[in-house]
Short mmCIF file of C-alpha atoms and ligand atoms in Angstrom, two decimals:
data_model
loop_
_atom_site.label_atom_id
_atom_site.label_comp_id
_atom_site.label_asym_id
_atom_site.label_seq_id
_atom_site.Cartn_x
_atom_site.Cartn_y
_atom_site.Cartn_z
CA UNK A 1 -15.51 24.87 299.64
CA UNK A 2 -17.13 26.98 296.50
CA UNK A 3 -19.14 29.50 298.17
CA UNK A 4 -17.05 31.84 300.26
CA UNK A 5 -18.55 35.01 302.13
CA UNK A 6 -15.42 37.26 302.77
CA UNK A 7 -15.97 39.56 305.57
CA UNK A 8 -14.42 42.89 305.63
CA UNK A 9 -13.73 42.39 301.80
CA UNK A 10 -13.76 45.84 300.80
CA UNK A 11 -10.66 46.31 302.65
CA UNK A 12 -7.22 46.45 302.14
CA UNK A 13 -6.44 42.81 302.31
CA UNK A 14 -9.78 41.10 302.11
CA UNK A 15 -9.84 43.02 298.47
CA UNK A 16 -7.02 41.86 297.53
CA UNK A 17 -7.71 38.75 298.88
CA UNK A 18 -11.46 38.56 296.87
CA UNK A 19 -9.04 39.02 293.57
CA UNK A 20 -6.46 36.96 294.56
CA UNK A 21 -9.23 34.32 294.81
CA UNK A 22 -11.24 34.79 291.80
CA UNK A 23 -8.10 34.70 289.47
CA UNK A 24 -7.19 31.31 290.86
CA UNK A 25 -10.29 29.51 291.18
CA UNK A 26 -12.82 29.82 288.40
CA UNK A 27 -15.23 27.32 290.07
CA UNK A 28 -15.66 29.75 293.57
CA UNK A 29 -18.25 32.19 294.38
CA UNK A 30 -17.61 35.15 296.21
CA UNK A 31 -19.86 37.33 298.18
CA UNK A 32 -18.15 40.11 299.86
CA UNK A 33 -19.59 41.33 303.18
CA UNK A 34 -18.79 44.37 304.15
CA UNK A 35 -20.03 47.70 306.54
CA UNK A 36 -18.05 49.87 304.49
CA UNK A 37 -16.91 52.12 307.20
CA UNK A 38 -13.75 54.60 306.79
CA UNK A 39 -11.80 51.85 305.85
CA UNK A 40 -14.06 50.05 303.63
CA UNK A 41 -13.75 51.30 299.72
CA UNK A 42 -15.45 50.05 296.83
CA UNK A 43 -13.18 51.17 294.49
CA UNK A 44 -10.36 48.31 295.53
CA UNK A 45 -12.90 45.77 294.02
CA UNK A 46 -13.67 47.85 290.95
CA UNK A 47 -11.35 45.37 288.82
CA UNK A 48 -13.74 42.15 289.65
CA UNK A 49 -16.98 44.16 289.84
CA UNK A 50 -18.33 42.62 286.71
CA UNK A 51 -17.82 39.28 287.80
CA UNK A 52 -20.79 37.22 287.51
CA UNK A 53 -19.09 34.90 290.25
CA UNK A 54 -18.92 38.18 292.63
CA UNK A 55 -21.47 39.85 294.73
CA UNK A 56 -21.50 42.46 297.64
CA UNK A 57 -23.13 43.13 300.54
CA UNK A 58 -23.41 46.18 302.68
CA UNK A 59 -23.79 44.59 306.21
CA UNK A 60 -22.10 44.62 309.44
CA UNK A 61 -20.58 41.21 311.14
CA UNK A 62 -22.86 42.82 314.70
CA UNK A 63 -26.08 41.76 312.58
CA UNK A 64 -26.75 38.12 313.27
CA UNK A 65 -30.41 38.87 311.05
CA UNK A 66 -28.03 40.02 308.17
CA UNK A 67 -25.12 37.44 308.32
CA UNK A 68 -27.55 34.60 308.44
CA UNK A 69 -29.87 35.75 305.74
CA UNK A 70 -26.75 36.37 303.74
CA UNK A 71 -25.26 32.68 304.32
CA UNK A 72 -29.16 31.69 303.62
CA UNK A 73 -29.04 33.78 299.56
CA UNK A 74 -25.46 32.71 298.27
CA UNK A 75 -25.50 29.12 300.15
CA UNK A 76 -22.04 30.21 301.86
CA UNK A 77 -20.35 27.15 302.96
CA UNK A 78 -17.12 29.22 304.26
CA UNK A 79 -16.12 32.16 306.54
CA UNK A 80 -13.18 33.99 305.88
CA UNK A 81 -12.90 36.75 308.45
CA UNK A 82 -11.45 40.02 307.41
CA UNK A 83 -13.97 42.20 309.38
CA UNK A 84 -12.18 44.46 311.71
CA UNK A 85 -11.30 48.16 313.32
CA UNK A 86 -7.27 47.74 312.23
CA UNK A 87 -5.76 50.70 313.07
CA UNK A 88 -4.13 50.73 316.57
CA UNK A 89 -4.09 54.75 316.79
CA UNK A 90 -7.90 54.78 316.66
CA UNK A 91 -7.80 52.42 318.91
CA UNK A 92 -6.00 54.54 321.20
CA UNK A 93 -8.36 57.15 320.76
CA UNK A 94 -11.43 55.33 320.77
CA UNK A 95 -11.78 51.72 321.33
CA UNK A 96 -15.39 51.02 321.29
CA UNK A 97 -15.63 49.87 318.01
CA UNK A 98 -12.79 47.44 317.90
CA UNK A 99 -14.58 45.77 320.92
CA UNK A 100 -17.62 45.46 318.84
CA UNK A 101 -16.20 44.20 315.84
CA UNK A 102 -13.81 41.91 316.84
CA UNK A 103 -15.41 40.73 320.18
CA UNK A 104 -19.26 40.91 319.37
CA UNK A 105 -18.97 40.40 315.54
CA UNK A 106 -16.64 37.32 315.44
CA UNK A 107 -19.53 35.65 317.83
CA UNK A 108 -21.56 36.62 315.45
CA UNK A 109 -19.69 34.76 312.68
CA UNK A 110 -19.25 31.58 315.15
CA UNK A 111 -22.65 31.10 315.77
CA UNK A 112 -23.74 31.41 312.45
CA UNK A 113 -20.94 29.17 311.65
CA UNK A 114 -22.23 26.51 313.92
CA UNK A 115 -26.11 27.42 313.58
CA UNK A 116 -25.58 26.66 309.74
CA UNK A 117 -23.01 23.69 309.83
CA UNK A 118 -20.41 25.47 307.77
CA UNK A 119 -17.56 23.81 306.49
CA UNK A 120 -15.22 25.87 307.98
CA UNK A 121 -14.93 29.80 309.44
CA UNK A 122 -11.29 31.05 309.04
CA UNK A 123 -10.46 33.84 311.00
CA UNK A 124 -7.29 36.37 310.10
CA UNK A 125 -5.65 37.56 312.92
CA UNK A 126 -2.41 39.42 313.82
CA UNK A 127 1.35 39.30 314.81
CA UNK A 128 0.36 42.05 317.79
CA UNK A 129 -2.14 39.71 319.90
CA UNK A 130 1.78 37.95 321.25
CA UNK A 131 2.67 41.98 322.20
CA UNK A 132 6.55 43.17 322.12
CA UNK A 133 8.86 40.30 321.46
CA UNK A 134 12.20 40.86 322.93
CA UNK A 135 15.53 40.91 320.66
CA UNK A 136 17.08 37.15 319.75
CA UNK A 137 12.79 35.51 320.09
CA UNK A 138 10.45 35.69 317.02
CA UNK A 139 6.63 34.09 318.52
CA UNK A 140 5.37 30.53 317.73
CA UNK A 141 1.72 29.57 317.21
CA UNK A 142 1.56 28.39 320.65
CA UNK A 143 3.25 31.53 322.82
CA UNK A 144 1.43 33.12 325.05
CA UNK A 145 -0.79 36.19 324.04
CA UNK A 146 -0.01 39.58 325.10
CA UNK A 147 -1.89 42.05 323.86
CA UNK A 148 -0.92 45.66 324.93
CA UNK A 149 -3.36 48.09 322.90
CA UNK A 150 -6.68 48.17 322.41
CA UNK A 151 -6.46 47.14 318.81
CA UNK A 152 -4.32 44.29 319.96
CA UNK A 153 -6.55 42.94 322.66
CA UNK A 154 -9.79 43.05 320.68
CA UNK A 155 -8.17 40.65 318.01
CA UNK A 156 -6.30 38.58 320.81
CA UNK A 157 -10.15 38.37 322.50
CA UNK A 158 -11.13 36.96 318.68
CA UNK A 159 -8.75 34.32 318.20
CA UNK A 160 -9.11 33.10 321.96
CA UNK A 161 -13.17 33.32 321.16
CA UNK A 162 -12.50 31.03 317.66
CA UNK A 163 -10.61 28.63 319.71
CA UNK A 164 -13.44 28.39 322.39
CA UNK A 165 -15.99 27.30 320.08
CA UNK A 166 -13.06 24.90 318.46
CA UNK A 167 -12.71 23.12 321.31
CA UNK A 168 -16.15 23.23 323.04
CA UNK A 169 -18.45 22.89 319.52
CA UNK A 170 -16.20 21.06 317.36
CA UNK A 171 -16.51 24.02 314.97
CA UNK A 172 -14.07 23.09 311.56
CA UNK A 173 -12.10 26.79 312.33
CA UNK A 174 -8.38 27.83 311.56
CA UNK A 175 -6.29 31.29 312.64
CA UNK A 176 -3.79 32.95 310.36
CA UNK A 177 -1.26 35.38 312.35
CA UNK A 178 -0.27 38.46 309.82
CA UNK A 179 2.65 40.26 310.24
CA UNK A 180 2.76 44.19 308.92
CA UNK A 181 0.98 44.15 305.41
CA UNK A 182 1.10 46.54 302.78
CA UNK A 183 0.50 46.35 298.97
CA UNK A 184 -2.20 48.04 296.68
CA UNK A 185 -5.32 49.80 298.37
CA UNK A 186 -4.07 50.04 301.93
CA UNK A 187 -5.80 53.15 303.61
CA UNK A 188 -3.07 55.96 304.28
CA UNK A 189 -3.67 55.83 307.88
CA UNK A 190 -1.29 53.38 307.91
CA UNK A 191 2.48 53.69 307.89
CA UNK A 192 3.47 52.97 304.66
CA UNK A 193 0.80 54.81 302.47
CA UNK A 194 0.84 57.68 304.67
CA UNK A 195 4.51 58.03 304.12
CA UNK A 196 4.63 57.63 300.48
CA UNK A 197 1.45 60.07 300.18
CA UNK A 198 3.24 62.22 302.07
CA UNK A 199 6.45 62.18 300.55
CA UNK A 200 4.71 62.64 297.02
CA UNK A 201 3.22 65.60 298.05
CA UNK A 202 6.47 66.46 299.71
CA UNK A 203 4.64 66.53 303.29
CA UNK A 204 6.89 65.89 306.46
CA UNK A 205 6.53 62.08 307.37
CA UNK A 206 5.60 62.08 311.38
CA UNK A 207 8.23 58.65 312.58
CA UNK A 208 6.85 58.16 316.44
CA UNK A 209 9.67 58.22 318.75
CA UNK A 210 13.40 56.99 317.47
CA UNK A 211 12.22 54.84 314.50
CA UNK A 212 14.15 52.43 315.52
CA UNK A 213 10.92 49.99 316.28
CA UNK A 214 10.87 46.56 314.36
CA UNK A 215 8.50 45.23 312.01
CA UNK A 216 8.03 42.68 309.40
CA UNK A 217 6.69 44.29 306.16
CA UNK A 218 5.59 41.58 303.68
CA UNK A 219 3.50 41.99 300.93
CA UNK A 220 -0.50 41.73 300.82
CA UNK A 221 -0.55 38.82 297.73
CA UNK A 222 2.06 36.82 299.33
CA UNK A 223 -0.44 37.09 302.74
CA UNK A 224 -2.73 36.10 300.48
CA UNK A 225 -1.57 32.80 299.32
CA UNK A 226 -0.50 31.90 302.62
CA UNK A 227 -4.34 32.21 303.79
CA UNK A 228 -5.67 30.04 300.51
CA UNK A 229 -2.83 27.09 301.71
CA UNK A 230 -4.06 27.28 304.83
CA UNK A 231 -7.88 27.42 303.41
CA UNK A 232 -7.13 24.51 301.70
CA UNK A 233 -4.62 22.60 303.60
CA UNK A 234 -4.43 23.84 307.43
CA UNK A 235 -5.72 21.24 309.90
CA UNK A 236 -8.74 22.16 311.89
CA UNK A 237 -8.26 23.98 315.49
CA UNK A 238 -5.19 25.14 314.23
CA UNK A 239 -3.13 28.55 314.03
CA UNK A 240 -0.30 29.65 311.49
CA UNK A 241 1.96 32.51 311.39
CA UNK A 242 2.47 34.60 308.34
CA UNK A 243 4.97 36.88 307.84
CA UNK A 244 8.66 37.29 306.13
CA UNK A 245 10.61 36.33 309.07
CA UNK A 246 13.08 39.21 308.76
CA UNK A 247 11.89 42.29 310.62
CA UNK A 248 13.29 46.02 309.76
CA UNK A 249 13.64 49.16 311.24
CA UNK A 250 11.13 51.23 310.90
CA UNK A 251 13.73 54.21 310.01
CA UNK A 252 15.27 51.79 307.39
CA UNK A 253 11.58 51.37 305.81
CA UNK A 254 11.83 54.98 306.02
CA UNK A 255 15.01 55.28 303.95
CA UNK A 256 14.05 52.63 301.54
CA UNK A 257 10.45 54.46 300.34
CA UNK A 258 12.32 57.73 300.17
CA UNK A 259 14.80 56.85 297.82
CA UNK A 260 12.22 54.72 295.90
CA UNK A 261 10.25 57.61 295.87
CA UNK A 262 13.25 60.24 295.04
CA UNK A 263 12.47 62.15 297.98
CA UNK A 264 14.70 64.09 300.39
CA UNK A 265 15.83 62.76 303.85
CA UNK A 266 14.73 66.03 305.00
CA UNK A 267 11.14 65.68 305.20
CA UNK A 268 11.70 63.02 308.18
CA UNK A 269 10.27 64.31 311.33
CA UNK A 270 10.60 62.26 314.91
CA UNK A 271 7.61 63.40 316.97
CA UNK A 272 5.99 62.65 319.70
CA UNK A 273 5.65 58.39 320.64
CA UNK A 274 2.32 56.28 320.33
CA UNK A 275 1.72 55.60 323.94
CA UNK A 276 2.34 51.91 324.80
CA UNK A 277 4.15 51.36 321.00
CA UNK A 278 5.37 48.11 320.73
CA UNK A 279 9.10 48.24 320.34
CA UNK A 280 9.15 44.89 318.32
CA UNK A 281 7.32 42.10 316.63
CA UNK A 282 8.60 39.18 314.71
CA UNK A 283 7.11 36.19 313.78
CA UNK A 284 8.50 32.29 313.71
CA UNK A 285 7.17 31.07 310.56
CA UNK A 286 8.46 27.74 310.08
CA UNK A 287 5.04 25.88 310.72
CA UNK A 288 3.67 27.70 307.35
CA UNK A 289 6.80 27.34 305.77
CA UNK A 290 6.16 23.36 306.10
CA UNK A 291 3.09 23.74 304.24
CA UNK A 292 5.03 24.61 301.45
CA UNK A 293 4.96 28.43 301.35
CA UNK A 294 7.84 31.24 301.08
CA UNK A 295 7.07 34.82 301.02
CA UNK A 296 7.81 35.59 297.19
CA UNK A 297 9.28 39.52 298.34
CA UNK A 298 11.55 40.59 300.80
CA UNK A 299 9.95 43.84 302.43
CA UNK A 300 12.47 46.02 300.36
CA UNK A 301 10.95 44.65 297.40
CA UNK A 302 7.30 45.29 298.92
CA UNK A 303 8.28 48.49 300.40
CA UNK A 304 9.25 49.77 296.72
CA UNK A 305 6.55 48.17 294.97
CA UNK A 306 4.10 49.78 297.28
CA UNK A 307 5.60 53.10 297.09
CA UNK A 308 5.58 52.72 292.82
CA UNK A 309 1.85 51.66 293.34
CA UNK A 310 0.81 55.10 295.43
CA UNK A 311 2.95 57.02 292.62
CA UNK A 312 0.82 56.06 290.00
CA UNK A 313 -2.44 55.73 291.65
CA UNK A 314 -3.04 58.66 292.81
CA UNK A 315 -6.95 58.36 291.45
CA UNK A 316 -7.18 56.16 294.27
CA UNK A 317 -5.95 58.20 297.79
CA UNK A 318 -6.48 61.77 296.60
CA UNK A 319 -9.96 61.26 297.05
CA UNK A 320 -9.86 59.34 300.20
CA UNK A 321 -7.35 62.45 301.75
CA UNK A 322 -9.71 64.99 302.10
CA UNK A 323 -12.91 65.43 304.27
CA UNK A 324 -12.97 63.12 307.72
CA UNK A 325 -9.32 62.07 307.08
CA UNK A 326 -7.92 65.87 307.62
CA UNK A 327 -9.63 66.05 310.62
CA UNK A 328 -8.13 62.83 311.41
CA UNK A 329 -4.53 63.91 310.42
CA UNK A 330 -4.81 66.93 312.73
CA UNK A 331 -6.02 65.25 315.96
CA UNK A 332 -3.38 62.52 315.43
CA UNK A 333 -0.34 64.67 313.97
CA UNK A 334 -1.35 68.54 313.76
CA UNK A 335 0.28 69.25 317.78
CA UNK A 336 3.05 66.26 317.26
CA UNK A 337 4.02 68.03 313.95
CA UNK A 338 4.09 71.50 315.72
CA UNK A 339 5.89 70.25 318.51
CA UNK A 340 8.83 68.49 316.40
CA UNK A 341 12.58 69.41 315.18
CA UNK A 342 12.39 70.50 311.93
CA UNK A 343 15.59 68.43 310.76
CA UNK A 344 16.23 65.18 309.92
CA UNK A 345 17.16 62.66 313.16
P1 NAD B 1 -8.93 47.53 306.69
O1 NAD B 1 -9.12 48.47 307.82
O2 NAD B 1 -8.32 48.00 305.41
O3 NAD B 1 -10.36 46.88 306.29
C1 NAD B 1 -11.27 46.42 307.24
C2 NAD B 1 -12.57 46.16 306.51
O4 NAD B 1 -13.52 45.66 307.47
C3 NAD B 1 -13.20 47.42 305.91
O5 NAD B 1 -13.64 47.16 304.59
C4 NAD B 1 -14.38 47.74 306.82
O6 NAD B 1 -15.44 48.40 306.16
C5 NAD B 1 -14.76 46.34 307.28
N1 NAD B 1 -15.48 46.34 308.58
C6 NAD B 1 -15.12 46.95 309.73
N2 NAD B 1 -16.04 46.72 310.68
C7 NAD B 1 -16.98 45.92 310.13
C8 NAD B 1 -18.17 45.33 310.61
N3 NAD B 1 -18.58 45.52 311.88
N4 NAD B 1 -18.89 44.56 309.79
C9 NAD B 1 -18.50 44.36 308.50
N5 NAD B 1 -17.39 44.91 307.98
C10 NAD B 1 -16.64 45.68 308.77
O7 NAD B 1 -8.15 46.30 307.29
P2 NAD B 1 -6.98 45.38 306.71
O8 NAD B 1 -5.69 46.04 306.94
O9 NAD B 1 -7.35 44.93 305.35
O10 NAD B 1 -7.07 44.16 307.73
C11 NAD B 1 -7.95 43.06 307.47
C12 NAD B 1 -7.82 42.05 308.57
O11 NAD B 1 -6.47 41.60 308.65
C13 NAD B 1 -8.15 42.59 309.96
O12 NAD B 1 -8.81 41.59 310.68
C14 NAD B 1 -6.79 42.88 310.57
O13 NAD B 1 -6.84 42.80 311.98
C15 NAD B 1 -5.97 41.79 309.96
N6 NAD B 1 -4.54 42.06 309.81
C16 NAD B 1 -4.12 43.21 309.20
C17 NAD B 1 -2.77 43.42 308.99
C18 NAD B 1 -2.24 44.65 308.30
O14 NAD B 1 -1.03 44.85 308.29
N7 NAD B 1 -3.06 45.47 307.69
C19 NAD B 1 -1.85 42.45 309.43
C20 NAD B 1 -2.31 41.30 310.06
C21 NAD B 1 -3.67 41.12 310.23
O1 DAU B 2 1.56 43.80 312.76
C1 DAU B 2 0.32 43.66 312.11
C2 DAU B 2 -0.45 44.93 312.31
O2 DAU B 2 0.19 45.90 311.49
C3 DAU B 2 -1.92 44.83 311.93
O3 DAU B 2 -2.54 43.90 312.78
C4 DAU B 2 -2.59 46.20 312.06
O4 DAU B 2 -3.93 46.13 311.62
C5 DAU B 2 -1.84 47.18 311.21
O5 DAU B 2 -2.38 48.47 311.39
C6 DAU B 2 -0.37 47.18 311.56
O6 DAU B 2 -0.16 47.73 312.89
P1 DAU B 2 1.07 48.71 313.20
O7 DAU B 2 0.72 49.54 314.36
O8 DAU B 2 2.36 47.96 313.22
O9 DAU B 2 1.05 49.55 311.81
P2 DAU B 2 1.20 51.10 311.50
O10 DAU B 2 1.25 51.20 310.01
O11 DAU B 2 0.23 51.92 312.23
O12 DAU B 2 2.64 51.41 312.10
C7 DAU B 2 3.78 50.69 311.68
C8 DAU B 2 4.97 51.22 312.46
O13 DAU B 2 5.21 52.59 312.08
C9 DAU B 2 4.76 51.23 313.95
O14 DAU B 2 6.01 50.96 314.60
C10 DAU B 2 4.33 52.66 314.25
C11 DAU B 2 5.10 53.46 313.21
N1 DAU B 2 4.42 54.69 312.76
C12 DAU B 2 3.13 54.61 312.35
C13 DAU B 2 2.45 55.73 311.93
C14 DAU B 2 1.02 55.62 311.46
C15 DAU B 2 5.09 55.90 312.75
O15 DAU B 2 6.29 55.97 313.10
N2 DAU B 2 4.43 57.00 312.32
C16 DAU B 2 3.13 56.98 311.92
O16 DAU B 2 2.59 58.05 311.53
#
């Protein structure tokens, strides 16, 4: 493994990820490959841009005549599979491009994978393919999958699509299951960033429903490490969980990047559900764990050092709030908002 073509890598994990993986092996090369849609930002990779051991790509996974003749350049011997639609409100609202990514573009990365005798195609995948775990369970490698949005299903279809060609081709492939990142760079669609945008700004912060759903917040570098011990030392045809193992209200996540933040309770608005939200997800992660890997931070810590990161980075998501993401914001949250108690629940 030296040459590594990191799909999706402008993101927000696959960007870390890229760093992550240039600061700890000076011997790799890394060619990002990336469509750059909304999500996609080449300011995340600004820090390693200079890199002679770094190179990007503007290509889409959907582009077998791109993937290959980008495997063919920079000699890739290894997938990693970051590539994705990720957010499951879009999804909601329009599917069609999860199906392509996940469904048609993964395919795409298999075949090329087997076409150029790879050493091994590593696909990242997510807590919310096993659905809503009830209280008292947290999901094992080898539950069932559930999938109960769009979002969900079109990474569920991936990982069942990477075991396929596992079993039938002999392809060298392993799955990583990601619980609820956050970190540096993450687009403020998502929870988190939106909140602590928000909250600097001293916007309301829209909490779907009670608040009382359950996730497990870890942070993006300790993700990351997980994926280069599995990289490194996962067996083949194999899938790994990777999360904290302690899953929070989303109200106390609330609480915790308010107070970080020194922001008033009072901007907390409950409005109107996302349709089919899964109430709960938490991960078993003892197969990971005997690997040899701990999550460094609790999500407290993450939670604060994410909301300390938006504080003083505000050269980084003032730009990216304007333009397509107010219309965004306004079909997702302007009637919600309107519709919603003005005090705190
Ligand atoms: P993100 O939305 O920040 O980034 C996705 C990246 O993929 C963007 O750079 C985008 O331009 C690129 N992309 C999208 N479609 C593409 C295509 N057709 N061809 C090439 N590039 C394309 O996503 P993220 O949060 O960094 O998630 C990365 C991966 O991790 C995804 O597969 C996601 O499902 C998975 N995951 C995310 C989380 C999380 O909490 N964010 C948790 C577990 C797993
Ligand atoms: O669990 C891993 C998944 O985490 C990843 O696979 C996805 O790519 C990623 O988007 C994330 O999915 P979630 O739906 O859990 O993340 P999101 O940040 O959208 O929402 C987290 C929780 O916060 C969820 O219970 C919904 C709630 N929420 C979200 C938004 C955007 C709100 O209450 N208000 C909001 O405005």
């Amino acid at each position: 493994m030296k040459n590594l073509l990191i799909t999706g890598g402008a993101g927000f994990i696959g960007s870390n990820f890229v760093t992550y993986m240039l600061n700890n092996y000076t011997t790799y090369q890394v060619v990002v490959y990336d469509k750059l849609t909304y999500a996609g930002n080449l300011d995340n990779l600004l820090s390693v841009a200079d890199d002679p051991r770094y190179r990007f790509v503007k290509g889409d996974i959907c582009d077998a005549t791109a993937v290959a003749q980008a495997i063919r350049q920079y000699e890739i011997d290894t997938i990693i599979n970051f590539a994705a639609e990720t957010h499951v409100d879009r999804s909601i609202m329009d599917p069609d491009a999860f199906i392509q990514t996940s469904v048609y573009g993964t395919y795409v990365l298999l075949e090329a994978t087997k076409r150029f005798g790879l050493e091994r195609f590593h696909q990242i995948s997510t807590d919310e393919v096993y659905g809503h775990i009830p209280p008292g369970y947290s999901s094992k490698e080898t539950d069932k999958l559930d999938p109960r949005s769009p979002y969900a299903a079109s990474k569920a279809s991936a990982d069942l699509m990477v075991n396929a060609y596992f079993v039938t081709y002999g392809l060298p492939v392993t799955i990583t299951r990601g619980s609820n990142n956050i970190g540096p760079y993450q687009y403020p669609e998502k929870v988190v960033p939106l909140f602590a945008t928000n909250a600097i700004d001293g916007e309301p912060l829209p909490v779907y429903g009670d608040g009382r759903q359950m996730r497990e917040y870890q942070y993006v570098l300790d993700h990351c490490e997980a994926i280069d011990l599995v990289l490194h030392q996962g067996a083949l045809g194999e899938v790994y969980n990777i999360g904290t193992g302690v899953e929070i209200e989303n109200m106390r996540m609330v609480e915790i990047l308010l107070d970080e933040l020194g922001a008033p309770r009072s901007l907390i608005r409950h409005v109107a559900d996302r349709p089919g939200h899964d109430r709960r997800y938490s991960l078993d992660i003892g197969k990971i764990r005997a690997l040899g890997w701990e999550p460094r931070h609790t999500a407290e810590e993450a939670i604060r050092l994410t909301a300390r990161w938006y504080r003083e980075n505000e050269w980084w998501w003032r730009k990216i709030k304007s333009g397509d993401f107010l219309a965004y914001y306004q079909a997702q949250y302007g009637r919600r908002l309107a519709e919603a108690p003005t005090t705190a629940g």
